[in-house]
Every structure is written in structure tokens, then in C-alpha cells.
Coordinates of C-alpha atoms in Angstrom, one line a residue:
M49 CA 30.7 31.2 29.4
D50 CA 29.6 27.9 30.6
L51 CA 28.6 25.2 27.9
S52 CA 28.1 22.2 30.2
V53 CA 24.9 24.7 31.2
Q54 CA 24.6 25.4 27.1
N55 CA 24.6 22.1 26.8
T56 CA 21.6 21.3 28.5
N57 CA 18.9 23.7 26.8
M58 CA 19.2 21.8 23.8
P59 CA 16.6 19.2 22.4
R60 CA 17.8 15.0 23.0
P61 CA 17.7 13.9 19.8
I62 CA 15.6 11.0 18.8
E63 CA 17.2 7.7 19.6
F64 CA 15.0 4.9 17.8
D65 CA 15.3 4.0 13.6
R66 CA 13.3 5.2 12.0
S67 CA 13.0 2.9 8.8
K68 CA 12.3 0.4 12.0
A69 CA 9.0 2.6 13.3
V70 CA 7.9 3.3 10.4
N71 CA 8.0 0.0 9.2
R72 CA 6.4 -1.8 12.3
A73 CA 3.5 1.7 11.5
L74 CA 2.9 0.3 8.4
V75 CA 1.7 -2.6 9.3
L76 CA -0.2 -2.0 11.9
F77 CA -2.3 0.7 9.9
W78 CA -2.8 -2.4 7.4
Q79 CA -4.0 -4.5 9.0
K80 CA -5.9 -2.6 11.7
G81 CA -6.8 0.4 9.7
Y82 CA -6.3 3.9 10.6
Q83 CA -9.2 4.4 12.8
A84 CA -9.0 1.0 14.6
T85 CA -4.9 1.6 15.3
S86 CA -5.2 4.3 18.3
L87 CA -1.8 6.3 19.4
S88 CA -0.9 3.4 22.8
D89 CA -1.3 0.7 20.0
L90 CA 1.7 2.1 17.5
L91 CA 4.4 2.4 20.3
E92 CA 3.7 -0.7 21.4
T93 CA 4.5 -1.4 18.2
T94 CA 6.9 1.3 17.5
N95 CA 9.1 0.1 20.7
I96 CA 9.0 4.4 21.0
S97 CA 7.9 7.5 23.4
R98 CA 5.0 9.6 23.4
S99 CA 7.5 12.1 22.8
S100 CA 9.3 10.4 20.3
F101 CA 6.5 10.1 18.1
Y102 CA 5.7 14.2 18.8
A103 CA 8.7 14.9 17.5
A104 CA 9.1 12.4 15.1
F105 CA 5.8 12.4 13.6
T106 CA 4.2 14.8 14.7
D107 CA 0.3 13.0 15.0
K108 CA -1.3 9.5 14.2
R109 CA -2.6 11.7 11.3
I110 CA 0.5 12.4 9.5
F111 CA 1.9 9.6 10.3
Y112 CA -0.7 7.4 8.6
I113 CA -0.3 9.3 5.5
E114 CA 4.0 8.5 5.1
C115 CA 2.6 4.9 5.3
L116 CA -0.1 5.3 3.2
D117 CA 2.2 7.2 1.7
L118 CA 5.1 4.0 1.4
F119 CA 3.0 1.6 1.3
A120 CA 1.4 3.2 -3.4
E121 CA 5.7 3.2 -3.3
R122 CA 6.0 0.0 -2.6
T123 CA 3.2 -0.6 -4.5
L124 CA 4.2 0.5 -7.7
E125 CA 7.7 -0.4 -7.1
L126 CA 6.2 -4.0 -7.6
L127 CA 5.2 -3.7 -11.0
Q128 CA 8.0 -1.9 -12.4
T129 CA 10.0 -4.5 -11.0
A130 CA 7.6 -6.7 -12.9
R131 CA 7.3 -5.0 -16.3
A132 CA 11.4 -4.9 -16.4
E133 CA 11.7 -8.3 -15.9
K134 CA 8.8 -9.7 -18.0
P135 CA 6.9 -8.9 -20.8
P136 CA 3.5 -6.7 -20.3
V137 CA 0.9 -9.3 -20.2
E138 CA 2.8 -11.2 -18.6
A139 CA 4.2 -8.7 -15.8
L140 CA 0.9 -7.1 -15.0
E141 CA 0.1 -11.2 -14.0
N142 CA 2.7 -11.4 -11.7
F143 CA 2.1 -8.7 -11.0
F144 CA -1.5 -9.3 -9.7
K145 CA -0.3 -12.7 -8.6
R146 CA 3.0 -11.7 -6.4
N147 CA 0.5 -9.6 -4.9
F148 CA -1.8 -11.0 -3.3
M149 CA 0.3 -14.6 -2.5
G150 CA 2.4 -11.8 -0.3
T151 CA 5.6 -9.5 -0.5
K152 CA 8.7 -11.6 1.6
G153 CA 10.3 -9.4 4.6
I154 CA 7.5 -6.6 5.1
G155 CA 5.1 -9.5 7.1
V156 CA 2.0 -8.8 5.1
K157 CA -0.3 -11.1 4.8
K158 CA -2.5 -12.6 1.5
N159 CA -5.8 -11.8 4.1
W160 CA -5.1 -7.4 5.3
G161 CA -6.2 -7.2 1.2
C162 CA -4.6 -3.5 0.3
M163 CA -4.2 -0.7 2.7
L164 CA -5.7 1.8 0.0
V165 CA -8.2 -0.3 -0.6
N166 CA -8.9 0.2 2.7
T167 CA -8.5 3.0 3.0
V168 CA -10.7 4.0 0.7
L169 CA -13.3 1.6 1.7
E170 CA -13.3 3.2 5.8
M171 CA -13.0 6.7 4.7
A172 CA -15.5 7.2 2.2
G173 CA -17.9 9.7 4.1
V174 CA -15.2 10.3 6.9
D175 CA -12.4 12.1 6.0
D176 CA -11.8 13.1 2.7
E177 CA -8.8 14.3 2.7
L178 CA -7.5 10.4 2.9
L179 CA -9.7 9.2 0.0
E180 CA -8.4 11.3 -2.3
R181 CA -4.9 10.2 -1.3
S182 CA -5.5 7.0 -1.5
S183 CA -7.6 7.8 -4.8
H184 CA -5.2 9.1 -6.0
H185 CA -2.4 6.3 -5.7
L186 CA -5.0 4.2 -7.5
N187 CA -4.8 6.0 -10.3
R188 CA -1.2 5.9 -10.8
M189 CA -1.2 2.1 -10.6
E190 CA -4.4 2.1 -12.9
L191 CA -2.0 4.7 -15.7
G192 CA 0.5 1.6 -14.6
F193 CA -1.3 -0.8 -16.5
R194 CA -2.7 1.4 -19.6
E195 CA 1.0 1.4 -20.2
L196 CA 1.5 -2.2 -19.4
L197 CA -1.1 -2.6 -22.4
E198 CA -0.3 -0.3 -24.8
E199 CA 3.2 -1.9 -24.7
A200 CA 1.1 -5.3 -25.1
G201 CA -0.3 -3.4 -28.7
A202 CA -4.2 -2.3 -27.1
S203 CA -4.7 0.6 -28.5
P204 CA -4.7 3.9 -26.2
L205 CA -8.6 3.9 -25.6
K206 CA -8.9 0.1 -26.1
A207 CA -5.8 0.1 -22.6
Q208 CA -7.8 2.4 -21.6
E209 CA -11.1 0.0 -21.0
L210 CA -8.7 -2.7 -20.3
A211 CA -7.2 -1.2 -17.5
A212 CA -10.4 0.3 -16.0
M213 CA -11.6 -3.2 -15.8
L214 CA -8.5 -4.8 -14.3
M215 CA -8.3 -1.7 -11.7
L216 CA -11.7 -3.3 -10.7
F217 CA -11.0 -6.6 -10.8
N218 CA -7.9 -5.3 -8.5
E219 CA -9.9 -3.8 -5.6
G220 CA -12.3 -6.4 -5.7
V221 CA -10.4 -8.6 -5.3
R222 CA -8.2 -7.1 -2.5
V223 CA -11.4 -6.9 -0.2
S224 CA -12.5 -10.6 -1.2
S225 CA -8.6 -11.9 -0.1
R226 CA -10.2 -10.3 4.0
R227 CA -12.6 -12.9 2.9
R228 CA -9.9 -15.8 4.0
L229 CA -11.4 -17.5 1.2
P230 CA -8.9 -20.0 0.0
D231 CA -6.4 -18.8 -1.8
A232 CA -6.8 -21.6 -5.3
Q233 CA -10.5 -20.2 -5.9
H234 CA -8.7 -16.2 -6.3
L235 CA -5.3 -17.5 -8.0
Q236 CA -7.9 -19.3 -10.5
T237 CA -10.1 -15.5 -11.0
I238 CA -6.7 -13.6 -11.4
D239 CA -5.7 -16.5 -14.3
T240 CA -9.6 -16.5 -16.1
T241 CA -9.3 -12.8 -16.2
F242 CA -6.2 -12.7 -17.4
R243 CA -7.7 -15.1 -20.1
L244 CA -9.6 -12.5 -21.0
I245 CA -6.9 -9.6 -20.5
R246 CA -4.8 -12.0 -23.9
S247 CA -8.1 -12.9 -25.9
A248 CA -9.2 -8.9 -25.7
L249 CA -5.9 -7.8 -27.2
A250 CA -5.7 -11.1 -29.2

């Protein structure tokens, strides 16, 4: 058997760094949103061919879901890191401030808001599946808030109420950040919110 002929029928390997491509696409989707990001934008940003894109990611929507899920996991990791380093309320406050001011290493800009919140705003009435997926991740984040508040001494009911308030605050401050207001204005609002949290827990 002529092995050289047989090998020509084998699929060519995908020759690019998949992790780097996903990271670059995540930042692009975060900045521009799902609908405003074209396939051409993705190919240029990830520096991969159209055939490699389809082989690796299938289509833009599936790729977006992968990036959205990765964003959610990284956000929850930030919350868990803060939880391991600081007392509960300080951990929550640190999470908000670090999240707002940006995370080093992935090109984050604080005026991009939150990719999860952005997706809820963009996909409401447009794509129920993407809306529900983002909402699911936000619910996981709210659960993390509630657990920290219970660790801080809140009763389960009070922790649930305060966590819901924090999630509404989280969604509001992410939208507000896209207005490019001064950093000091956002940080002052975070400080005020956590004074109220501490007062409610006293």
C-alpha cells in the first residue's frame, strides 16, 4: 500500500493556539457585543483562516457561548480568590473594585461593562437561549454573594435579600461604567453601597 497517497486523505491539523484565539475573541465580543461582531472581525482578531475557524469553533454563536462561559468562570474565580484572601464583606468589596478597575492580562477596559450583563441587555427579546445562559451565570454569582454574606453573620433570609440588592447594584454599575463616568464617581458608589451592607449586618 502506498502510505503517501493514503495520508493525503487525512484532515490537516488545526495550526493555531486555540487558547489565544479564544482569549482574543472573548475580548472582542466583550467590547463589541455579539451582533456587532462579524465573522471577518473574528478571523482578523484571532488571526486564523475561515476553514480553521469552522473546524475549531463550528460557528460564531457556538464560539460566543464558549467565550461567555469562560468569562463567567473567570469572574467567579475572582470572587473565590477574594474570598480566600479577605474577610467576607471585604472580599465582596474587593471583588467589585477589582472587577470595575479591570483585570490585568486580558486587555480589559473598565468601560466595557460586564459581558454577562451586556449579553442580557443585547439578547433580551432577541435570543432567549443566550439570555438564559447569561442569567444562569449571574445567578451563580449572586449565590456567591449570598454565601459570603452568610459567612459575615447574616441570616439566610437577610443574606438572600442583600445578595439580591448587590446583584442589582452589580448590573447597574456595569451599565453605568459604559457611560465613561469618572472612576472616582463609581468607586464612591461602591464605598457607599458597602457602608450600607456593613450597617445592615451590624
